[in-house]
XYZ file of C-alpha atoms in Angstrom:
764
model
C 5.114 6.954 16.117
C 5.309 8.068 19.718
C 2.037 8.000 21.625
C 0.937 10.904 23.705
C 1.829 10.214 27.274
C 2.199 11.799 30.640
C 5.844 12.790 30.854
C 7.374 14.378 33.868
C 10.021 17.015 33.270
C 12.004 18.566 36.118
C 14.582 21.275 35.682
C 17.876 21.642 37.405
C 17.314 23.089 40.818
C 13.758 21.750 40.983
C 11.969 24.517 39.030
C 8.928 23.181 37.319
C 6.499 24.376 34.695
C 3.980 22.645 32.427
C 4.465 22.523 28.686
C 2.044 22.129 25.816
C 2.683 19.246 23.455
C 1.791 21.001 20.237
C 3.108 24.320 18.986
C 4.070 25.518 22.462
C 6.754 24.868 25.006
C 7.503 25.790 28.580
C 8.746 29.139 29.997
C 12.391 30.117 29.854
C 13.076 29.334 33.488
C 11.925 25.749 33.082
C 14.809 23.591 31.896
C 13.346 20.113 31.948
C 14.710 16.637 32.070
C 12.313 14.011 30.745
C 10.945 11.049 32.634
C 8.018 9.011 31.296
C 5.489 8.201 33.983
C 2.404 6.872 32.236
C 1.064 6.474 28.705
C -2.493 7.814 28.576
C -3.591 7.906 24.954
C -1.655 6.647 21.896
C -1.809 9.452 19.354
C 0.895 10.840 17.124
C 1.598 14.399 18.132
C 4.744 16.462 18.029
C 6.533 16.406 21.365
C 3.643 14.565 22.993
C 4.256 15.705 26.555
C 2.269 17.115 29.428
C 4.501 17.803 32.378
C 4.103 16.609 35.918
C 6.202 18.976 38.030
C 7.546 19.253 41.545
C 7.801 22.299 43.774
C 11.064 24.155 43.274
C 13.065 25.320 46.287
C 14.306 28.188 44.095
C 10.709 29.168 43.355
C 9.288 28.966 46.843
C 7.309 32.113 46.080
C 5.249 30.295 43.416
C 1.565 30.562 44.335
C -0.107 27.402 45.514
C -2.648 27.590 42.665
C 0.191 27.519 40.149
C 1.661 24.336 41.623
C -1.805 22.838 41.886
C -2.503 23.606 38.204
C 0.764 21.951 37.250
C -0.199 18.787 39.069
C -3.669 18.815 37.499
C -2.198 19.113 34.024
C 0.157 16.257 34.809
C -2.795 14.075 35.809
C -4.747 15.001 32.678
C -7.341 17.203 34.383
C -7.148 20.177 32.011
C -10.493 21.646 33.104
C -9.397 21.860 36.755
C -6.036 23.345 35.761
C -7.721 26.047 33.677
C -10.047 26.871 36.568
C -7.118 27.311 38.942
C -5.038 29.280 36.422
C -7.876 31.693 35.734
C -8.297 32.210 39.472
C -4.523 32.624 39.828
C -4.218 35.298 37.115
C -7.072 37.267 38.628
C -5.438 37.233 42.061
C -1.808 37.606 40.916
C -1.867 40.012 37.935
C 1.944 40.353 37.896
C 2.860 36.673 37.925
C 4.089 36.057 34.351
C 4.338 32.225 34.530
C 0.637 32.066 35.435
C -0.404 34.035 32.364
C 2.106 32.156 30.205
C 0.843 28.769 31.294
C -2.803 29.819 30.916
C -2.121 31.086 27.398
C -0.222 27.952 26.457
C -2.942 25.571 27.642
C -5.831 27.480 26.045
C -3.958 28.054 22.787
C -3.234 24.335 22.556
C -6.906 23.355 22.788
C -8.358 26.340 20.906
C -10.283 25.578 17.720
C -8.964 26.605 14.293
C -12.498 27.243 13.002
C -12.692 30.889 11.943
C -15.978 31.574 13.750
C -14.907 29.817 16.946
C -12.595 32.487 18.312
C -13.463 32.768 22.036
C -10.650 30.550 23.302
C -8.133 32.004 20.843
C -8.929 35.514 22.116
C -8.469 34.419 25.727
C -5.181 32.698 24.901
C -3.920 35.771 23.069
C -4.784 38.061 25.982
C -2.977 35.783 28.436
C 0.133 35.485 26.273
C 0.297 39.231 25.611
C 0.079 39.872 29.365
C 2.874 37.343 29.933
C 5.010 39.171 27.389
C 4.278 42.506 29.037
C 5.737 41.064 32.221
C 8.575 39.159 30.478
C 9.032 40.820 27.041
C 11.964 38.756 25.754
C 10.744 35.319 26.698
C 11.240 33.321 23.454
C 8.768 30.611 24.455
C 5.980 33.150 24.948
C 6.874 34.832 21.671
C 6.812 31.480 19.896
C 3.491 30.540 21.480
C 1.926 33.839 20.432
C 3.285 33.437 16.911
C 1.827 29.979 16.533
C -1.460 31.249 17.927
C -1.445 33.953 15.242
C -0.985 31.203 12.714
C -4.003 29.393 14.141
C -5.936 32.657 13.798
C -4.809 32.847 10.136
C -2.896 36.064 10.857
C 0.147 34.949 8.893
C 1.953 38.276 8.636
C 1.821 38.738 12.414
C 2.824 35.111 12.924
C 5.727 35.500 10.506
C 6.932 38.639 12.309
C 6.876 36.963 15.725
C 8.499 33.765 14.522
C 11.121 35.778 12.659
C 11.975 37.419 15.966
C 12.417 34.003 17.543
C 14.651 32.905 14.670
C 16.825 35.996 15.168
C 17.104 35.244 18.874
C 18.233 31.714 18.086
C 20.697 32.727 15.408
C 22.182 35.570 17.476
C 22.634 33.462 20.585
C 19.968 35.201 22.656
C 18.360 31.837 23.409
C 21.567 30.056 24.349
C 20.642 30.112 28.023
C 17.646 27.906 27.283
C 17.845 24.201 27.777
C 18.705 22.228 24.647
C 15.238 20.666 24.513
C 13.666 24.147 24.560
C 15.893 25.411 21.758
C 14.982 22.275 19.814
C 11.293 23.036 20.303
C 11.774 26.603 19.042
C 13.516 25.354 15.892
C 10.833 22.706 15.463
C 8.061 25.273 15.515
C 9.965 27.402 12.977
C 10.234 24.301 10.808
C 6.502 23.688 11.039
C 5.771 27.251 9.975
C 8.074 26.919 6.956
C 6.493 23.565 6.197
C 3.047 25.190 6.056
C 4.283 27.400 3.209
C 6.054 24.477 1.508
C 2.868 22.394 1.452
C 1.105 25.291 -0.314
C 3.854 25.483 -2.943
C 4.771 21.900 -3.774
C 3.243 20.530 -7.015
C 1.770 23.962 -7.835
C 1.057 24.469 -11.550
C -0.221 27.410 -13.577
C -3.493 26.426 -15.240
C -5.821 29.429 -15.603
C -8.363 27.798 -17.915
C -9.130 24.629 -15.991
C -12.884 23.974 -16.383
C -14.646 23.724 -13.050
C -17.949 22.902 -14.747
C -19.225 22.349 -18.259
C -22.726 22.943 -19.480
C -23.293 19.335 -20.523
C -22.503 17.783 -17.134
C -22.777 20.582 -14.586
C -25.412 18.666 -12.637
C -22.660 16.263 -11.563
C -20.940 19.012 -9.575
C -17.562 20.699 -9.674
C -15.049 19.300 -12.156
C -17.694 17.069 -13.689
C -15.534 16.726 -16.803
C -12.949 14.923 -14.641
C -15.434 12.134 -13.967
C -17.277 11.998 -17.304
C -14.399 12.462 -19.759
C -11.174 12.099 -17.733
C -8.784 11.898 -20.693
C -10.107 15.182 -22.017
C -9.893 16.753 -18.565
C -6.339 15.505 -17.922
C -5.174 16.952 -21.228
C -5.337 20.372 -19.566
C -2.486 19.319 -17.261
C -0.136 18.026 -19.954
C 1.126 21.514 -20.775
C 0.708 23.032 -17.303
C 3.539 25.275 -16.170
C 5.293 24.158 -12.985
C 5.223 26.878 -10.332
C 6.285 24.769 -7.368
C 9.926 24.347 -8.243
C 10.209 21.442 -5.825
C 9.424 23.651 -2.867
C 12.456 25.890 -3.334
C 13.422 28.084 -0.386
C 10.553 26.794 1.769
C 11.958 23.269 1.549
C 15.454 24.483 2.434
C 14.096 26.519 5.346
C 12.083 23.682 6.871
C 14.966 21.256 6.405
C 17.442 23.601 8.094
C 15.040 24.208 10.996
C 14.394 20.517 11.655
C 18.114 19.746 11.360
C 18.826 22.512 13.901
C 16.155 21.087 16.225
C 17.778 17.647 16.137
C 21.208 19.181 16.570
C 19.974 20.837 19.758
C 18.119 17.753 20.979
C 18.721 14.442 19.230
C 15.667 12.948 20.955
C 13.118 15.409 19.522
C 10.561 13.071 17.963
C 8.615 15.726 16.104
C 11.669 17.147 14.338
C 12.878 13.658 13.445
C 9.485 12.685 12.072
C 9.096 15.776 9.881
C 12.700 15.810 8.612
C 12.846 12.103 7.799
C 9.515 12.024 5.973
C 10.537 14.903 3.718
C 13.789 13.115 2.914
C 11.756 10.027 1.972
C 9.227 12.040 -0.019
C 11.892 13.489 -2.279
C 13.852 10.229 -2.568
C 16.828 11.200 -0.358
C 16.849 7.735 1.217
C 20.485 7.827 2.338
C 19.841 11.029 4.312
C 16.639 9.556 5.730
C 18.477 6.412 6.842
C 21.266 8.400 8.518
C 18.751 10.500 10.456
C 16.724 7.405 11.420
C 19.732 5.474 12.672
C 20.837 8.473 14.707
C 17.401 8.785 16.294
C 17.361 5.050 17.036
C 20.706 5.420 18.803
C 19.438 8.184 21.096
C 15.864 6.877 21.562
C 16.140 3.084 21.143
C 12.771 2.355 22.749
C 10.779 4.615 20.434
C 8.971 2.905 17.529
C 9.508 5.975 15.323
C 12.935 5.128 13.926
C 12.025 1.481 13.289
C 8.886 2.375 11.353
C 10.804 4.980 9.350
C 13.596 2.513 8.552
C 10.969 -0.014 7.475
C 9.549 2.589 5.088
C 13.020 3.420 3.733
C 13.940 -0.235 3.184
C 10.625 -0.994 1.479
C 11.061 1.990 -0.832
C 14.562 0.771 -1.741
C 13.466 -2.839 -2.479
C 14.843 -4.348 0.736
C 11.563 -5.953 1.752
C 12.933 -8.512 4.194
C 14.806 -5.820 6.124
C 11.712 -3.630 5.980
C 9.557 -6.296 7.607
C 12.110 -6.803 10.361
C 12.135 -3.076 11.162
C 8.340 -2.862 11.087
C 8.088 -5.791 13.497
C 10.636 -4.187 15.832
C 8.718 -0.910 15.736
C 5.371 -2.557 16.454
C 6.897 -4.504 19.336
C 7.699 -1.130 20.960
C 4.370 0.540 20.214
C 1.324 0.573 22.503
C -1.543 -1.807 21.784
C -3.698 0.853 20.133
C -1.011 1.665 17.588
C -0.356 -2.023 16.897
C -4.075 -2.474 16.236
C -3.986 0.538 13.919
C -1.180 -0.944 11.824
C -2.512 -4.499 11.735
C -6.045 -3.412 10.787
C -6.609 -4.650 7.215
C -9.910 -2.834 6.597
C -8.313 -0.625 3.946
C -7.276 -3.678 1.918
C -10.770 -5.155 1.605
C -13.894 -4.519 -0.381
C -16.468 -2.710 1.710
C -18.614 -5.837 2.201
C -15.565 -7.775 3.394
C -14.477 -4.869 5.573
C -17.852 -4.868 7.343
C -17.492 -8.559 8.186
C -13.962 -7.939 9.417
C -15.024 -4.997 11.607
C -17.891 -7.007 13.111
C -15.690 -9.985 13.996
C -14.328 -10.703 17.456
C -10.601 -10.070 18.085
C -9.634 -13.716 17.662
C -11.404 -13.973 14.305
C -9.905 -10.677 13.147
C -6.420 -11.965 13.916
C -7.146 -15.171 11.984
C -8.440 -13.170 9.006
C -5.360 -10.929 9.040
C -3.002 -13.904 9.028
C -4.988 -15.596 6.242
C -4.981 -12.443 4.133
C -1.221 -12.062 4.369
C -0.591 -15.752 3.606
C -2.705 -15.583 0.470
C -1.369 -12.219 -0.705
C 2.337 -13.050 -0.540
C 3.592 -12.379 -4.090
C 6.868 -14.271 -3.700
C 7.126 -17.242 -1.346
C 10.805 -17.630 -2.224
C 11.712 -14.706 0.037
C 11.303 -14.558 3.822
C 9.315 -11.316 3.564
C 5.737 -10.815 2.480
C 6.262 -7.977 0.031
C 2.589 -6.946 0.013
C 2.456 -6.731 3.807
C 5.664 -4.681 3.805
C 4.143 -2.389 1.169
C 0.986 -1.949 3.253
C 2.903 -1.113 6.422
C 5.048 1.300 4.422
C 1.951 3.057 3.092
C 0.432 3.425 6.550
C 3.751 4.712 7.907
C 4.165 7.263 5.122
C 0.567 8.458 5.427
C 0.774 8.730 9.222
C 3.974 10.747 9.015
C 3.364 12.897 5.959
C -0.317 13.750 6.375
C -0.351 14.155 10.142
C -1.374 17.516 11.554
C 0.704 18.314 14.654
C -1.917 20.884 15.718
C -4.678 18.289 16.044
C -2.894 15.004 16.611
C -4.906 13.230 13.905
C -3.314 10.132 12.401
C -2.273 10.958 8.859
C -3.617 7.690 7.453
C -7.090 8.589 8.738
C -7.279 11.848 6.787
C -8.969 11.886 3.373
C -5.678 11.897 1.493
C -4.191 9.352 3.876
C -7.040 6.922 3.267
C -6.620 7.140 -0.501
C -2.840 6.770 -0.152
C -3.098 3.628 2.005
C -5.552 2.012 -0.412
C -3.927 2.907 -3.733
C -0.411 4.109 -2.937
C 1.306 7.246 -4.213
C -0.353 8.915 -7.166
C 1.451 8.865 -10.506
C 1.061 12.630 -10.744
C -0.018 15.337 -8.279
C -1.084 18.810 -9.389
C -2.018 21.738 -7.182
C -3.936 24.676 -8.665
C -4.792 28.027 -7.116
C -8.534 28.189 -6.513
C -8.625 31.798 -7.705
C -6.566 31.150 -10.855
C -9.339 30.108 -13.256
C -11.056 32.659 -15.452
C -14.292 32.872 -17.413
C -14.296 30.786 -20.587
C -17.766 31.557 -21.879
C -16.745 31.216 -25.491
C -15.942 27.560 -24.869
C -19.068 26.873 -22.873
C -17.145 26.420 -19.630
C -18.029 27.903 -16.223
C -14.950 28.682 -14.142
C -16.053 31.465 -11.782
C -15.369 30.775 -8.118
C -17.225 31.774 -4.996
C -15.454 34.153 -2.643
C -15.007 31.387 -0.066
C -12.718 29.510 -2.467
C -10.285 32.329 -3.136
C -6.669 31.808 -2.187
C -6.770 28.113 -1.432
C -5.652 25.089 -3.406
C -7.267 22.379 -5.473
C -5.124 19.246 -5.373
C -5.518 16.558 -8.050
C -4.212 13.014 -7.574
C -3.863 11.200 -10.889
C -3.308 7.437 -11.221
C -3.445 7.345 -15.022
C -3.976 9.787 -17.881
C -7.221 8.031 -18.809
C -8.503 7.815 -15.215
C -10.447 10.403 -13.204
C -8.558 12.227 -10.466
C -9.219 12.307 -6.759
C -9.726 16.007 -6.025
C -8.972 17.652 -2.681
C -9.087 21.257 -1.522
C -7.274 23.059 1.259
C -6.920 26.525 2.663
C -3.582 28.265 2.612
C -1.298 27.350 5.512
C -3.703 24.615 6.626
C -2.380 21.087 6.440
C -5.694 19.317 6.226
C -7.160 18.750 2.767
C -10.640 17.354 2.095
C -12.383 15.978 -0.957
C -14.011 18.833 -2.880
C -17.485 18.724 -1.361
C -19.330 19.699 -4.532
C -17.511 17.107 -6.650
C -17.800 13.375 -7.124
C -14.407 12.688 -5.522
C -15.633 11.238 -2.224
C -18.327 9.232 -4.022
C -15.653 7.774 -6.285
C -13.663 6.658 -3.237
C -16.754 5.035 -1.706
C -17.714 3.354 -4.968
C -14.254 1.920 -5.542
C -14.124 0.610 -1.965
C -17.298 -1.381 -2.658
C -16.128 -2.736 -5.990
C -12.461 -3.585 -5.522
C -9.883 -4.211 -2.804
C -6.641 -2.328 -2.375
C -3.982 -2.712 -5.053
C -0.248 -3.165 -4.548
C 2.765 -3.449 -6.797
C 5.994 -5.228 -5.952
C 9.312 -3.473 -5.459
C 10.881 -5.906 -7.946
C 10.140 -6.599 -11.614
C 7.910 -9.580 -12.394
C 7.897 -11.501 -15.666
C 5.577 -14.272 -16.793
C 6.483 -17.858 -16.049
C 4.379 -20.038 -18.409
C 3.245 -23.419 -17.150
C 0.926 -26.302 -17.907
C -0.629 -28.218 -15.021
C -2.085 -31.657 -15.709
C -3.882 -33.994 -13.290
C -3.476 -37.775 -13.702
C -4.571 -40.825 -11.796
C -1.918 -41.826 -9.274
C -0.760 -45.101 -7.828
C -3.920 -45.556 -5.707
C -7.542 -44.527 -6.166
C -7.312 -41.792 -3.546
C -4.135 -40.251 -4.932
C -3.806 -37.769 -7.779
C -0.579 -36.873 -9.472
C -0.224 -33.314 -10.729
C 2.449 -32.680 -13.331
C 3.894 -29.184 -13.558
C 5.497 -28.319 -16.878
C 7.021 -24.859 -16.735
C 9.585 -22.808 -18.615
C 11.774 -20.444 -16.626
C 12.560 -17.345 -18.715
C 16.269 -17.343 -17.953
C 16.817 -14.879 -20.776
C 14.827 -12.298 -18.770
C 16.276 -13.180 -15.356
C 19.942 -13.336 -16.331
C 22.313 -11.368 -18.504
C 25.295 -13.694 -17.990
C 25.622 -17.292 -16.750
C 24.748 -17.301 -13.065
C 22.496 -19.044 -10.560
C 18.736 -18.906 -10.178
C 16.723 -19.464 -7.007
C 13.747 -21.744 -7.640
C 10.804 -22.534 -5.406
C 7.790 -24.827 -5.677
C 5.054 -24.375 -3.060
C 1.706 -26.079 -2.560
C -1.144 -24.852 -0.336
C -4.401 -26.577 0.488
C -7.876 -25.421 1.480
C -9.467 -22.084 2.212
C -6.951 -21.467 5.027
C -4.106 -21.633 2.506
C -2.120 -24.101 4.606
C 1.296 -24.859 3.137
C 1.678 -28.623 2.601
C 4.721 -28.705 0.338
C 7.679 -26.494 -0.411
C 10.928 -27.041 -2.188
C 13.676 -24.471 -2.732
C 16.837 -24.950 -4.716
C 19.524 -22.981 -6.492
C 20.527 -24.006 -10.010
C 23.184 -22.882 -12.444
C 21.671 -21.355 -15.548
C 22.427 -19.372 -18.674
C 20.439 -16.495 -20.222
C 18.007 -18.769 -22.086
C 14.705 -20.510 -21.319
C 15.066 -23.379 -18.877
C 12.598 -26.279 -18.774
C 11.247 -27.359 -15.389
C 9.144 -30.477 -14.763
C 7.846 -31.866 -11.497
C 5.170 -34.311 -10.424
C 3.415 -34.047 -7.061
C 1.237 -36.811 -5.552
C -1.649 -35.460 -3.459
C -4.997 -36.286 -1.954
C -8.234 -34.746 -3.155
C -8.994 -31.124 -2.390
C -8.578 -27.554 -3.572
C -4.956 -26.509 -3.961
C -2.974 -23.388 -4.753
C 0.331 -23.798 -6.524
C 3.220 -21.340 -6.697
C 6.219 -21.897 -8.922
C 8.793 -19.101 -8.705
C 12.240 -18.247 -9.990
C 14.405 -15.266 -9.104
C 17.633 -13.989 -10.584
C 20.503 -12.203 -8.847
C 19.180 -8.846 -10.064
C 15.914 -9.317 -8.174
C 13.613 -9.855 -11.170
C 11.215 -12.747 -10.507
C 9.299 -15.125 -12.754
C 6.086 -16.251 -11.087
C 3.332 -18.744 -11.815
C 0.491 -18.900 -9.289
C -2.641 -20.966 -9.927
C -5.481 -22.696 -8.114
C -6.993 -26.057 -9.050
C -9.214 -28.839 -7.762
C -7.845 -32.351 -7.477
C -10.403 -35.151 -7.158
C -9.674 -38.901 -7.170
C -10.155 -40.861 -10.400
C -12.318 -43.804 -9.313
C -12.595 -47.224 -10.968
C -16.274 -46.989 -11.839
C -16.465 -43.334 -12.926
C -15.658 -42.326 -16.497
C -13.078 -39.505 -16.456
C -10.291 -37.906 -18.447
C -6.968 -36.545 -17.318
C -6.088 -32.996 -18.264
C -4.941 -32.484 -21.836
C -1.214 -31.976 -22.269
C -0.372 -29.958 -25.381
C 3.023 -30.630 -26.890
C 5.157 -30.054 -29.940
C 5.494 -33.819 -30.313
C 4.410 -37.040 -28.556
C 6.322 -40.252 -29.373
C 6.103 -43.705 -27.717
C 9.359 -44.724 -26.072
C 8.395 -48.407 -25.805
C 5.956 -50.786 -27.439
C 2.467 -50.634 -25.939
C 3.091 -47.949 -23.302
C 0.540 -47.983 -20.485
C 0.861 -44.423 -19.158
C 2.525 -41.057 -19.864
C 5.893 -42.283 -18.648
C 6.084 -44.573 -21.669
C 6.062 -41.574 -24.019
C 8.532 -38.904 -24.953
C 6.344 -35.805 -24.581
C 7.926 -32.579 -25.771
C 5.542 -30.379 -23.799
C 4.838 -26.911 -25.157
C 5.137 -25.149 -21.784
C 4.050 -21.737 -23.001
C 1.059 -23.093 -24.977
C 2.168 -21.081 -28.014
C 2.334 -22.803 -31.427
C 3.445 -21.973 -34.946
C 0.355 -22.068 -37.221
C 2.323 -24.082 -39.774
C 3.189 -26.876 -37.320
C 0.897 -29.513 -35.780
C -0.351 -29.402 -32.210
C 0.254 -32.666 -30.363
C -1.973 -33.675 -27.442
C -1.711 -36.417 -24.810
C -4.378 -37.516 -22.305
C -5.567 -40.590 -20.415
C -8.998 -42.217 -20.183
C -10.192 -43.662 -16.818
C -13.179 -45.649 -15.558
C -14.539 -47.079 -18.820
C -16.904 -50.056 -18.654
C -15.341 -53.110 -20.419
C -17.470 -55.636 -22.261
C -17.612 -59.290 -21.249
C -14.389 -59.958 -23.167
C -12.499 -57.223 -21.319
C -12.455 -54.681 -24.133
C -13.296 -51.012 -23.782
C -15.220 -49.395 -26.593
C -15.443 -45.583 -26.738
C -15.764 -42.729 -29.203
C -13.440 -39.703 -29.349
C -14.690 -36.366 -30.713
C -12.442 -33.324 -31.163
C -13.484 -29.724 -31.550
C -11.451 -26.534 -31.990
C -12.955 -23.056 -31.626
C -11.476 -19.601 -31.924
C -11.889 -16.850 -29.315
C -15.303 -15.903 -30.717
C -16.589 -19.479 -30.349
C -16.559 -20.375 -34.041
C -15.362 -23.815 -35.172
C -12.176 -23.919 -37.206
C -11.015 -26.455 -39.720
C -8.583 -29.113 -38.542
C -7.492 -32.651 -39.298
C -5.943 -35.365 -37.179
C -2.824 -37.361 -37.949
C -0.835 -39.890 -35.970
C -3.501 -40.961 -33.483
C -2.703 -43.885 -31.239
C -3.327 -46.997 -33.317
C -3.096 -45.171 -36.642
C -0.167 -44.656 -38.936
C 1.672 -41.377 -39.004
C 0.607 -40.699 -42.590
C -2.984 -41.869 -42.156
C -5.563 -39.067 -41.990
C -8.699 -39.547 -39.880
C -11.752 -37.495 -39.101
C -12.159 -35.426 -35.901
C -14.371 -38.261 -34.611
C -13.209 -41.835 -34.285
C -13.882 -44.974 -32.221
C -11.465 -47.065 -30.214
C -11.626 -50.683 -29.062
C -8.798 -51.518 -26.647
C -7.939 -54.174 -24.107
C -8.899 -52.688 -20.696
C -6.271 -53.166 -17.973
C -8.484 -51.762 -15.182
C -6.638 -48.448 -14.721
C -6.267 -46.280 -17.846
C -5.898 -45.986 -21.588
C -3.259 -43.544 -22.875
C -4.217 -41.476 -25.921
C -2.239 -39.166 -28.164
C -2.561 -37.557 -31.555
C -1.456 -34.600 -33.634
C -3.760 -31.928 -34.987
C -3.152 -29.734 -37.983
C -5.119 -26.502 -37.742
C -5.717 -25.254 -41.287
C -6.521 -21.824 -42.707
C -6.280 -20.100 -39.324
C -5.045 -16.720 -38.174
C -2.867 -16.094 -35.132
C -4.950 -15.859 -31.976
C -6.474 -17.754 -29.061
C -8.028 -21.199 -29.622
C -9.607 -23.888 -27.433
C -9.300 -27.611 -28.030
C -12.106 -29.759 -26.589
C -11.996 -33.555 -26.505
C -15.124 -35.552 -25.651
C -14.943 -39.271 -24.879
C -18.149 -41.345 -24.879
C -18.194 -44.802 -23.284
C -20.279 -46.755 -25.810
C -20.994 -49.533 -23.317
C -22.547 -47.232 -20.667
C -23.420 -44.408 -23.067
C -21.749 -41.825 -20.808
C -19.596 -38.895 -21.917
C -16.890 -36.691 -20.359
C -14.904 -33.781 -21.786
C -11.581 -32.040 -21.254
C -10.299 -28.848 -22.841
C -7.170 -26.742 -23.082
C -6.616 -23.301 -24.604
C -3.593 -22.416 -26.695
C -2.301 -19.611 -28.871
C -1.234 -19.599 -32.492
C 1.477 -16.996 -32.876
C 2.903 -15.148 -35.838
C 5.673 -17.306 -37.312
C 9.137 -15.799 -36.978
């Protein structure tokens, strides 16, 4: 988005005249060429220009006060310029440019508040005097029309702007400079857009309950917050009145296209046209317009940010991040800070800490947040960061108000959009459409101040309450309904939960078991990863899969291991096993697989890895398997066994559950034998014990049944004792279960436990 700056425009022949950046443009005789001199304040406005002008040899008769006012406007001293222009118009009552410029400047800064009309009246008087002196000046007509719009005099505004449209269509404005014709079309587009924004998503719903007797103390639309499913049922059969915007959409599109045809560098027209293309899913059109604007204005961040939004919406996240980075590299520091600010992603308590931090700490926190939030390390892009930048871009473009220059993402709707993304459903209802429903116990009568506006409901789920906004007709800004709980809901959710994002690609589960074992030295742990890649969900025909294994350590999420490879696969589950040696610490593991269609299988987990010491009793993690069989006589560790690991931890109730683990740090007796007791316990999801029996324990015959508690006496080799057995779970229903194994060293009378959850599934 282009920041407001001081831009100097000079016309051919040296004529000069200031121009307002908002709904107004310069007089007919000013035909400017642009030259940026200094960026003053980075805000997103429409044309974003205040002109610094030189004295024209063809306008030597221009009063000195007029030239002085031009220079003051160029330097940003609006108060001094207004003082000189007022003095000028009093002393030169027939000098049209003086009245035109005075009207333009005052109209630009005049308030839209209905009761604050002093400046609007002064601007109107100045513009009407300018038109008396120069009746067919299209810029003055346009300025007066947009002022009428600000005064909520829409019929008068429509009449004046219709006159400007006729002048453009009939060639009466052909003598204007291309940039001026572009500005006229742009303003016509904005006026049509005002009507479009009042029409889009409009539904007919005359019996929507504003209050109910049982919850009226909670404010307007209390039913929305107390019984949202019941409230949302009213919208299921609502009649669509918006029709996708209809003629208003066509009119605004044609106007913005005409503006860009006249001046390919018009940032406001590009911004409004492209965002409407994106909003209705016309991404090819949006990309064409963005690439054209980039060609003509390569140093503007606008086209790059828009292309980033388009690519993110069309699942090209890596390209999106590249465009966003290019755009931010061209933006002023204030805009970069705006986009990199992660406050909206955090819980309120975290956001306060972030806001109170120094710049260096904030940068560190931002980088840490993005490292930890990356949903797919296989790709060069961080899809969550791309999604966040896309949300801010869309909100800044779509919800901006060119009359005030406010950033769209800082409006009430923009803040909700950045935090939660686009709503699943949006409904707009006329505020004067509801009627009395006394027979049903509902109160729907409206105060006179509400008539004619819109209630706008953002729904993120049929069983969830809506965010509710209200707006006046033809006004772009919408606020949370003051008398409702909408703003309180936003504040409450910000305290309780961070922002939520979804990926642009489909994600399927990638089951895995992680098991920690003693490594080759006391300080080293080996972590086995047993996973099953769901090739049947990633592939439809034999093809290749991209695999990635990534390991991060510590609170700073520092990457200490990564491995990427491409393997040939068929549409069936594919076993994956890896063993990683590591030192003690807290680790995060990511195992990922991605098919050619973009669908990804992801397993992310966090675990602690602490050394298994010689003199501390400990157990490895339990490995659950379909079968465990020794490969050699007297195996000393897991590598001496054939372990058919059940990678999804899902078992048939009619088949046994095999388990393997290792015992460390037992105290041997004087003859070098370890003596310990093993106790097994299985509970269902409610915590109740279930019946089970053990068969095939290490040291027992396959057909020999033992109790769930037994003792072992084994020769201690100083490192570990491998254990395995099979468990038959009897008389159980499908569901979630937890196996707990407790080992008690009978020499030291110390105990340790390990557990693993698994699922019994319905047999096929």
